[in-house]
Tab-separated table of C-alpha atoms and ligand atoms in Angstrom:
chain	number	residue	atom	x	y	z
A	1	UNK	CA	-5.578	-23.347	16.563
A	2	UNK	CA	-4.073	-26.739	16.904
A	3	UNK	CA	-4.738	-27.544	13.382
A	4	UNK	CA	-1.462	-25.385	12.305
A	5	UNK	CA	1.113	-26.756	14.649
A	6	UNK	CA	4.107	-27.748	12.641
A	7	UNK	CA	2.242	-27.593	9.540
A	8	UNK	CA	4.226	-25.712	6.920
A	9	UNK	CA	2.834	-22.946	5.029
A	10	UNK	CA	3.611	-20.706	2.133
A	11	UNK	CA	2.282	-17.550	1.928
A	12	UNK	CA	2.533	-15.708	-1.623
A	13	UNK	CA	2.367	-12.097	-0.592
A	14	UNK	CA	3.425	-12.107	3.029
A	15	UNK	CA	4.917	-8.898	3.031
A	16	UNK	CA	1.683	-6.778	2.648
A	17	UNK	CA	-0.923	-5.372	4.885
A	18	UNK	CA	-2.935	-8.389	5.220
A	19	UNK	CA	0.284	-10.754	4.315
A	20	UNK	CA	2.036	-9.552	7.380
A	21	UNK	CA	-0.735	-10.139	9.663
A	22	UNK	CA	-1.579	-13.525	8.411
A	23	UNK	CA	1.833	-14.734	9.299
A	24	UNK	CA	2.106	-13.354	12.686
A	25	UNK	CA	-1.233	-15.309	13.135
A	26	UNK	CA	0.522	-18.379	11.720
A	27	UNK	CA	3.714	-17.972	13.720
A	28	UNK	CA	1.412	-17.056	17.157
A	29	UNK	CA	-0.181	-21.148	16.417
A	30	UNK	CA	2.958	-22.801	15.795
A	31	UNK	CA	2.883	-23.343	12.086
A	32	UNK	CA	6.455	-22.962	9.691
A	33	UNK	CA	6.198	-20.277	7.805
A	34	UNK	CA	7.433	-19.235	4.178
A	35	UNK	CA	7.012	-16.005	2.734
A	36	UNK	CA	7.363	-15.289	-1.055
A	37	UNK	CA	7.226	-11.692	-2.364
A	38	UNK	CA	8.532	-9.668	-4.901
A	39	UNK	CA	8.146	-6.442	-1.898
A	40	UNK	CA	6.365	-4.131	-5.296
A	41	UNK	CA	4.350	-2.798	-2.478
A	42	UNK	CA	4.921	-4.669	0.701
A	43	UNK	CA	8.005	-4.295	2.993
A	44	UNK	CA	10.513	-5.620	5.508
A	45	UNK	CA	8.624	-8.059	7.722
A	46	UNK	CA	7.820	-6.611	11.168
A	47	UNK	CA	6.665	-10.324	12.478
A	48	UNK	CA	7.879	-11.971	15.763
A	49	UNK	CA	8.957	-15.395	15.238
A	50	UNK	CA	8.445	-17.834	18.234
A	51	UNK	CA	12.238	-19.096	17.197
A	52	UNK	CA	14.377	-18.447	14.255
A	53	UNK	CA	13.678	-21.509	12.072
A	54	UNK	CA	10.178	-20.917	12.106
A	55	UNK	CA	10.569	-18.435	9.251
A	56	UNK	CA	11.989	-18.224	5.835
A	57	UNK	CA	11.136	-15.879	3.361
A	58	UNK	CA	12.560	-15.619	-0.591
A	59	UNK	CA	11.985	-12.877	-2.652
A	60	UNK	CA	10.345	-13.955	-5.589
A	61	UNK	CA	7.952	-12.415	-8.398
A	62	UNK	CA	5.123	-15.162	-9.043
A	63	UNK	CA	4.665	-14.180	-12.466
A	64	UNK	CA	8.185	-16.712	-13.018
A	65	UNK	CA	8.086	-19.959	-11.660
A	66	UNK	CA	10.812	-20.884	-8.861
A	67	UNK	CA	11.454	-23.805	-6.454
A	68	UNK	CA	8.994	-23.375	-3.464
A	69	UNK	CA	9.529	-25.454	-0.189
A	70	UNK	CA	6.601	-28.173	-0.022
A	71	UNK	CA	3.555	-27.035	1.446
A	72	UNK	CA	0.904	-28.259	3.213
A	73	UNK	CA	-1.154	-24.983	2.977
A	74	UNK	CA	-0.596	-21.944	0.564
A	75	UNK	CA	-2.295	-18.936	0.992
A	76	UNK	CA	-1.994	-16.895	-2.485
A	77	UNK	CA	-2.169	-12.682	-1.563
A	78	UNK	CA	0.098	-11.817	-3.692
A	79	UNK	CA	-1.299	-8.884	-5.893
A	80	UNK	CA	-1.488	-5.115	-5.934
A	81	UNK	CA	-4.705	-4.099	-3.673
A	82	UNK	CA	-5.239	-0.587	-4.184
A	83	UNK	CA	-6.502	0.651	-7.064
A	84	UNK	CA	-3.399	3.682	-7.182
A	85	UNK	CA	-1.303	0.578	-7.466
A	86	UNK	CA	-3.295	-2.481	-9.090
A	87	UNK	CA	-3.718	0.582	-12.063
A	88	UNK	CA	0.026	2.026	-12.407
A	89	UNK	CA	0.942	-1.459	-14.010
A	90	UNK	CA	-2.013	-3.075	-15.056
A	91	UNK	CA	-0.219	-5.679	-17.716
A	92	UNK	CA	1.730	-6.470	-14.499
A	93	UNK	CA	-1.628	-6.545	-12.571
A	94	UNK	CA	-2.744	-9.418	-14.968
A	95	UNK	CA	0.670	-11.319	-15.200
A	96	UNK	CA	0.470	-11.832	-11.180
A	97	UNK	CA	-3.383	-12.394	-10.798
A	98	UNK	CA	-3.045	-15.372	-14.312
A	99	UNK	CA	0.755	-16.330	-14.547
A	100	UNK	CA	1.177	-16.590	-10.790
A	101	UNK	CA	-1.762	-17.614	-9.633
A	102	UNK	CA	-1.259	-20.378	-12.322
A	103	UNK	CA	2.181	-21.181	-10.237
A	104	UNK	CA	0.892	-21.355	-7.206
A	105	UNK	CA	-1.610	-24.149	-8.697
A	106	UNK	CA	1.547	-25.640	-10.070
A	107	UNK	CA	2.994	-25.910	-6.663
A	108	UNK	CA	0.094	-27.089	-4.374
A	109	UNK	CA	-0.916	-29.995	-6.984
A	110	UNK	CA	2.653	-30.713	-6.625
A	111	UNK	CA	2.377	-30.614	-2.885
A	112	UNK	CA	-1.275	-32.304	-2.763
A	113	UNK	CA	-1.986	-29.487	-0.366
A	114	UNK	CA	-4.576	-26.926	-0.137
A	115	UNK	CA	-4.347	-22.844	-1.441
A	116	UNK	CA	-6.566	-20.645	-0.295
A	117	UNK	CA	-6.445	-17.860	-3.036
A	118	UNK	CA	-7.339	-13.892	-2.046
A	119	UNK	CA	-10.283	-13.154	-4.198
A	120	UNK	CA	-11.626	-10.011	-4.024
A	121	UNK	CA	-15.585	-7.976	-3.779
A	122	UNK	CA	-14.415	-6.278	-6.796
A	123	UNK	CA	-15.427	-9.284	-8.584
A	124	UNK	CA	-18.907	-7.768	-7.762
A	125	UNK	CA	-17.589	-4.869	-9.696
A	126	UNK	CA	-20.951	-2.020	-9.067
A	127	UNK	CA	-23.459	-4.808	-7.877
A	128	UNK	CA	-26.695	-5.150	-8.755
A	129	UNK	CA	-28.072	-6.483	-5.873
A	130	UNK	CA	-27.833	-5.763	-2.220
A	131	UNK	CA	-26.238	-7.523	-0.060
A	132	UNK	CA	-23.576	-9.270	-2.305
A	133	UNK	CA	-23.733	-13.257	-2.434
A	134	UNK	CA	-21.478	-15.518	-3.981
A	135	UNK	CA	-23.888	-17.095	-5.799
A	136	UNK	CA	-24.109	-12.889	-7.665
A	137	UNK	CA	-22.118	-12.716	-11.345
A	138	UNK	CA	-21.002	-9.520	-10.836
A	139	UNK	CA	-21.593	-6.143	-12.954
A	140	UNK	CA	-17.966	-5.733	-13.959
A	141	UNK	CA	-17.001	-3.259	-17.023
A	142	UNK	CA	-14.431	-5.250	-18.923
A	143	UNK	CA	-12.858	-2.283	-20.321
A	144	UNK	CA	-12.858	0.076	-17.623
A	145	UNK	CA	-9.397	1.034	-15.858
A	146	UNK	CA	-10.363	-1.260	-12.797
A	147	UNK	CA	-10.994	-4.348	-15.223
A	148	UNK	CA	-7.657	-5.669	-14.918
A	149	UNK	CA	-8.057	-6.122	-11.186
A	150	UNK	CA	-11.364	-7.061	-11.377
A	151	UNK	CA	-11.535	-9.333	-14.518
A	152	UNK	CA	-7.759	-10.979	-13.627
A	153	UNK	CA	-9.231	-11.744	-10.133
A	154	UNK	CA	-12.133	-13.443	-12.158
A	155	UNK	CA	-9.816	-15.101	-14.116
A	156	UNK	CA	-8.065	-16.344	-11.288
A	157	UNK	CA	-11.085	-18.026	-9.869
A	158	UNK	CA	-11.992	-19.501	-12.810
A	159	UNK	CA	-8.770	-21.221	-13.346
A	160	UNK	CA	-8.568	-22.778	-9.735
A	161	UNK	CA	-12.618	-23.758	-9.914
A	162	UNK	CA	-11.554	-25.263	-13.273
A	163	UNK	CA	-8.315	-26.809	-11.764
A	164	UNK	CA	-11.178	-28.192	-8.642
A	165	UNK	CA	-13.157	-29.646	-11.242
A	166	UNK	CA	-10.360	-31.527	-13.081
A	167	UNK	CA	-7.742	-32.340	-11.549
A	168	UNK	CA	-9.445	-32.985	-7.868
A	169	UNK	CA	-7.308	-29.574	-6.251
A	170	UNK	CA	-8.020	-28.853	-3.015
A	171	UNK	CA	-8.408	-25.020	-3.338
A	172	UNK	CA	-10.532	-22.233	-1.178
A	173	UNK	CA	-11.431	-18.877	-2.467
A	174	UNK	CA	-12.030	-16.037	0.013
A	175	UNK	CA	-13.783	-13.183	-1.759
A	176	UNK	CA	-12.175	-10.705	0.757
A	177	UNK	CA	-14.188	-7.264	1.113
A	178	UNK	CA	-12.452	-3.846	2.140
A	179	UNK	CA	-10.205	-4.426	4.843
A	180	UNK	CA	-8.595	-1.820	7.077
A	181	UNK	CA	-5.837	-1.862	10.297
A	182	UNK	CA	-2.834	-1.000	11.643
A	183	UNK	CA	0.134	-1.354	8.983
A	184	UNK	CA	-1.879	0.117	5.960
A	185	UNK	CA	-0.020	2.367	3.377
A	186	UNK	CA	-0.459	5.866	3.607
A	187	UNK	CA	0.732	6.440	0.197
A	188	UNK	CA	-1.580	3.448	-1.406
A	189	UNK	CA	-4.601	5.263	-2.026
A	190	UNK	CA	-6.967	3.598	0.116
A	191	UNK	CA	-9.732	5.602	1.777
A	192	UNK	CA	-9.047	4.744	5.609
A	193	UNK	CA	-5.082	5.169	5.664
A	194	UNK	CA	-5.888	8.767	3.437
A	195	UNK	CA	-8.052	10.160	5.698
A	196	UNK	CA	-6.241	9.221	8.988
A	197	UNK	CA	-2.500	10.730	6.932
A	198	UNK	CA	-4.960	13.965	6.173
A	199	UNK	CA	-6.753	14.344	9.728
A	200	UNK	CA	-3.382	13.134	11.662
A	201	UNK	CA	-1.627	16.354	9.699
A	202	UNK	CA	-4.512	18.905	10.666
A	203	UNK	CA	-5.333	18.476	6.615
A	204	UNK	CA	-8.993	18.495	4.996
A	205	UNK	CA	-10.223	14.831	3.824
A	206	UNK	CA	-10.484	14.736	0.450
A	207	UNK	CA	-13.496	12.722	-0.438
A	208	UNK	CA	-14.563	10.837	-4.066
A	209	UNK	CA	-17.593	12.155	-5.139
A	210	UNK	CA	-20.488	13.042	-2.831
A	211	UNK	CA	-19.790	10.734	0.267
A	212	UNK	CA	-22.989	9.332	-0.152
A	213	UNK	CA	-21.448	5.644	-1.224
A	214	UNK	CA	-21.468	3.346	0.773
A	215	UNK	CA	-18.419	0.705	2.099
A	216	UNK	CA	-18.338	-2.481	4.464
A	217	UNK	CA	-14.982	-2.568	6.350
A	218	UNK	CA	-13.300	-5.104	8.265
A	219	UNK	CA	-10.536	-5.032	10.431
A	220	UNK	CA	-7.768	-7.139	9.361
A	221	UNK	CA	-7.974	-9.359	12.950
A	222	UNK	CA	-11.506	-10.413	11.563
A	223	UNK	CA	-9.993	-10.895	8.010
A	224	UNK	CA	-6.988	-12.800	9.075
A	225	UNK	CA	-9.302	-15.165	11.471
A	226	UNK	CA	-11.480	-15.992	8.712
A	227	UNK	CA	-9.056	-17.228	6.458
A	228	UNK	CA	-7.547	-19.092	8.478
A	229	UNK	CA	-10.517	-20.745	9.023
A	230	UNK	CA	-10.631	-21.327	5.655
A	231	UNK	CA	-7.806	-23.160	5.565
A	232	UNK	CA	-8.205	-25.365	8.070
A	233	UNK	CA	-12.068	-26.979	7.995
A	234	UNK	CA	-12.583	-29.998	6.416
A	235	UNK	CA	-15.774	-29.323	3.963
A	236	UNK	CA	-14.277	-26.183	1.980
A	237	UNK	CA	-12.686	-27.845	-0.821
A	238	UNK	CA	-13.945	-25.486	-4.158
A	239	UNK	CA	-16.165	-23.282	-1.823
A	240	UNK	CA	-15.883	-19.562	-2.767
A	241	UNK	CA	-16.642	-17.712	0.777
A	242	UNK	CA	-16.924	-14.005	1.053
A	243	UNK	CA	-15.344	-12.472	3.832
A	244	UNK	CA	-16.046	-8.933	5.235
A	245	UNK	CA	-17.923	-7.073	7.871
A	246	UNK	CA	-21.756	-6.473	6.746
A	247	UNK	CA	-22.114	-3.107	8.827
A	248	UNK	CA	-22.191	-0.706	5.701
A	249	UNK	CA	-21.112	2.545	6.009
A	250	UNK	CA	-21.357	5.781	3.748
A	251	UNK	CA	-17.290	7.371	2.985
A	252	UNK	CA	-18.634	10.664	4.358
A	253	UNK	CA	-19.093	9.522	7.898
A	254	UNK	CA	-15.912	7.355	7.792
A	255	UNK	CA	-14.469	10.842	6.888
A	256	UNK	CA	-16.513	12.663	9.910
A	257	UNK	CA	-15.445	9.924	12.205
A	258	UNK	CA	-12.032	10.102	11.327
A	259	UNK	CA	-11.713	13.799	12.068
A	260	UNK	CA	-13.873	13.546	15.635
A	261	UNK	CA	-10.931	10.983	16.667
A	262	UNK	CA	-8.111	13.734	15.455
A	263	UNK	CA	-9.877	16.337	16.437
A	264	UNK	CA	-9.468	17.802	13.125
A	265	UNK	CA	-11.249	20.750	12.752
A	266	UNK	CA	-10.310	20.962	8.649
A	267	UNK	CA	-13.490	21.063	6.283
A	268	UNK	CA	-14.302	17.944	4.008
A	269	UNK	CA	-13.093	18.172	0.529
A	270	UNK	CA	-15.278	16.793	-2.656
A	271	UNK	CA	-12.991	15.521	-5.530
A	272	UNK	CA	-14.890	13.858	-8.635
A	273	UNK	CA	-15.929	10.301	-8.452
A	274	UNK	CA	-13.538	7.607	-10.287
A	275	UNK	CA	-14.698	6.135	-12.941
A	276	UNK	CA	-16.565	2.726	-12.305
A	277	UNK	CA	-16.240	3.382	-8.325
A	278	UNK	CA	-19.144	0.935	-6.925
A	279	UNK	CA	-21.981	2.944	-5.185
A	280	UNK	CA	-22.477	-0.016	-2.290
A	281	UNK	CA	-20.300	-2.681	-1.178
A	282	UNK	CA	-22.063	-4.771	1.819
A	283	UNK	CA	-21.197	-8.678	1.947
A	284	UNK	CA	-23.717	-11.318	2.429
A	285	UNK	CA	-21.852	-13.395	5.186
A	286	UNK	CA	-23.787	-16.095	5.721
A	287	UNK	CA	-21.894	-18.851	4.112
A	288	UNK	CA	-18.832	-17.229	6.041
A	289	UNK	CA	-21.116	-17.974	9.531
A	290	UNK	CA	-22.210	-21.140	8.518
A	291	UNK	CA	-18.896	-23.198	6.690
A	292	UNK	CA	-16.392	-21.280	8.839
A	293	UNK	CA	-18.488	-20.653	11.954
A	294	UNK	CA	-17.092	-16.939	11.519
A	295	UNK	CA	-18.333	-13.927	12.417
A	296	UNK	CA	-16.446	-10.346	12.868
A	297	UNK	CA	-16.313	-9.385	16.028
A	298	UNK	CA	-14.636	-5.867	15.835
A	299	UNK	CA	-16.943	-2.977	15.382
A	300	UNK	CA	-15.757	-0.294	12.985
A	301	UNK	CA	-15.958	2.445	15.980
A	302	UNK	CA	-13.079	0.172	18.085
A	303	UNK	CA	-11.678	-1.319	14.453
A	304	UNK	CA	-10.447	2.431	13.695
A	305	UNK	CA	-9.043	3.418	17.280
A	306	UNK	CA	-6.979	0.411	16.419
A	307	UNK	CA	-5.360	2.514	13.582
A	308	UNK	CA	-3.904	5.238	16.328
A	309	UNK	CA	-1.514	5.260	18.791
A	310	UNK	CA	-2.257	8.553	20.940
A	311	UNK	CA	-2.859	11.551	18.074
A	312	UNK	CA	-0.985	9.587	15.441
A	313	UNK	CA	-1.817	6.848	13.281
A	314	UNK	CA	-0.415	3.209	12.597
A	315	UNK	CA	0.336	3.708	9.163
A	316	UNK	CA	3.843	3.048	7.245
A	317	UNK	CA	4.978	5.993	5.585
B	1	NAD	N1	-6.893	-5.046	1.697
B	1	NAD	C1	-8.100	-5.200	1.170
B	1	NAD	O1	-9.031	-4.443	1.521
B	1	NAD	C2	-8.384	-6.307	0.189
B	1	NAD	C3	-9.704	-6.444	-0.289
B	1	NAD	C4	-9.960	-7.447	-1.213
B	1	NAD	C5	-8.959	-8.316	-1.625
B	1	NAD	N2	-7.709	-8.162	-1.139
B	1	NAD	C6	-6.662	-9.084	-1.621
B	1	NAD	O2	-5.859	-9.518	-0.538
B	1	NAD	C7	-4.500	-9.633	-0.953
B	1	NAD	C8	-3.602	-8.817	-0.032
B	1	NAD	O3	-3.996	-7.448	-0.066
B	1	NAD	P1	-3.215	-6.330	0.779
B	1	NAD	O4	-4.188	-5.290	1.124
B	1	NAD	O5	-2.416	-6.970	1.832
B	1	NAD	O6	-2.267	-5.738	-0.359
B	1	NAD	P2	-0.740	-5.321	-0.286
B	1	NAD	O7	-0.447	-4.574	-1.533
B	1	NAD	O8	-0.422	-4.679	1.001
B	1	NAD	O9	-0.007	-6.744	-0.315
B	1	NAD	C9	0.186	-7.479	-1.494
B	1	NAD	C10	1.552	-8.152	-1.406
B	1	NAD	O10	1.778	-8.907	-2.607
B	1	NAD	C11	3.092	-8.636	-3.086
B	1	NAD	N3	3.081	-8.876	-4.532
B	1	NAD	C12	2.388	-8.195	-5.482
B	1	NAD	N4	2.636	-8.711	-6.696
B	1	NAD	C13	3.488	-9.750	-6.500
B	1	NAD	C14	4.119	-10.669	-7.380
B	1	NAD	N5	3.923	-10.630	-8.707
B	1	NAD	N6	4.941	-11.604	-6.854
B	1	NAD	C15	5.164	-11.645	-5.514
B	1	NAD	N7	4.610	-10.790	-4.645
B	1	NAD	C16	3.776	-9.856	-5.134
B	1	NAD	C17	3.345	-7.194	-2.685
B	1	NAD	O11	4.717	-6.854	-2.646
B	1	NAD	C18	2.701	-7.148	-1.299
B	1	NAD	O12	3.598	-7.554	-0.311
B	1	NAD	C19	-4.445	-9.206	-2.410
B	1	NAD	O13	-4.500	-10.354	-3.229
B	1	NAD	C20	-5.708	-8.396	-2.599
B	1	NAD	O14	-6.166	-8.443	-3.923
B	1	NAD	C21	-7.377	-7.162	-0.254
């Protein structure tokens, strides 16, 4: 990881789940870091600095501009995640996934550096085809209550592909698929950190629909690694890589794994099906393999006794 000594690098977003991980990555190879976040759902960094200049941070909302220290690499993650939140504020949703995404184009043609923008599989929205590529369009309903996560994360790409094409930006978009670990939110809605909060209590997991849809999840050491990655190799200028784990698993034997490792003996629970939930999610990685020479190499078995420290789980409250 040589590539990142003393470079210095912003990352939008630094205080989330992935955010915070990133930038202990960062600090662990010697780079400066800079964290901008508005904290809307991330909180106090918990990341170990080799020595106290190595980190700033400035809390910021990127839907307003602001002076940003020069950059050589910014990593943009700054967006809700979950649908609980990306939904409670969707106009908000849109402002930070067009308005700031917009700044943080500002600031790395300022900078003549390179921004490696969190995309997302929602762009997929329910896919058509199995496994997703990036060369897919997507199945996205425009008007749904998902759309403005999906269709502002669209947006978003378009812009920087547009901003590749004319202006000559250096710009990498990582279409990042579910991602799970130790730091998640109990209280965001996501499917791994509820069902660890319900089994760690003793309570029944409360399941979307029939269980039978399926997910591809990968741990956040595998996420973090491949984005970095994507940073740093030469040849990735306007490349649009997804990143995730292709092992594809259905939500009702997350939800009986989950329990076996608790030892909760509570019954599964069948709530209806949101609307425009995807029925598979599995990423075609092999542009990942091949430009990044990246693979995952956590299972989801050892990836999820990551999330528990004896009979409790990793999880911020
Ligand atoms: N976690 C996943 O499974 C997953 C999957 C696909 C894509 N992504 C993308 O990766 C990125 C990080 O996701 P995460 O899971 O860490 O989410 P998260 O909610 O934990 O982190 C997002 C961070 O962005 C900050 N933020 C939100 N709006 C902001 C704004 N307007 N200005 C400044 N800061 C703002 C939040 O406070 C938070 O710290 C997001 O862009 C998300 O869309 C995540």
């Amino acid at each position: 990881m040589m590539f990142w000594q003393n470079k210095t690098v912003v990352v939008a977003g630094g205080a989330g789940f992935i955010g915070q991980h990133l930038v202990q990555a960062l600090l662990n190879a010697n780079a400066h870091v800079h964290v901008i976040d508005n904290y809307s759902t991330g909180h106090t960094l918990e990341v170990q600095p080799r020595h106290p200049h190595q980190l700033t941070q400035q809390q910021h909302d990127i839907c307003d501009p602001a002076t940003v220290p020069h950059a050589d690499v910014i990593f943009n993650l700054a967006s809700p995640a979950s649908p609980l939140h990306y939904q409670s504020d969707p106009i908000q949703t849109w402002k930070t996934n067009l308005l700031g995404t917009m700044h943080m184009l500002d600031h790395v043609l300022a900078c003549e550096g390179t921004l490696v923008q969190a995309s997302t599989s929602e762009v997929y929205g329910d896919p058509l085809s199995h496994p997703q590529k990036e060369t897919d369009w997507g199945n996205v309903n425009p008007i749904g209550p998902r759309a403005c996560y999906d269709e502002s994360k669209r947006a978003a790409e378009t812009l920087l592909i547009d901003a590749v094409r004319t202006k000559g930006a250096d710009i990498r978009i990582a279409r990042i698929f579910n991602t799970y670990g130790p730091g998640m939110g109990v209280s965001d809605g996501r499917a791994i950190p509820n069902f660890a909060a319900q089994a760690s209590e003793g309570k029944p997991i409360t399941i979307h629909g029939d269980g039978t849809q399926t997910r591809s999840f990968c741990h956040v050491s595998d996420t973090v690694a491949a984005l970095l990655r994507l940073g740093m190799v030469a040849d990735a200028k306007g490349e649009v890589v997804n990143i995730g784990n292709p092992s594809e698993v259905t939500i009702l034997e997350i939800a009986e794994l989950v329990n076996a490792l608790f030892g909760n003996k509570s019954e599964i629970l069948f709530t209806p099906r949101p609307i425009d939930d995807p029925q598979r999610r599995c990423p075609d990685i092999s542009k990942a393999r091949r430009l990044l020479g990246w693979t995952p190499q956590t299972t989801f078995k050892d990836g999820i006794l990551t999330l528990y420290q004896s009979d409790r789980a990793s999880l911020r409250v």
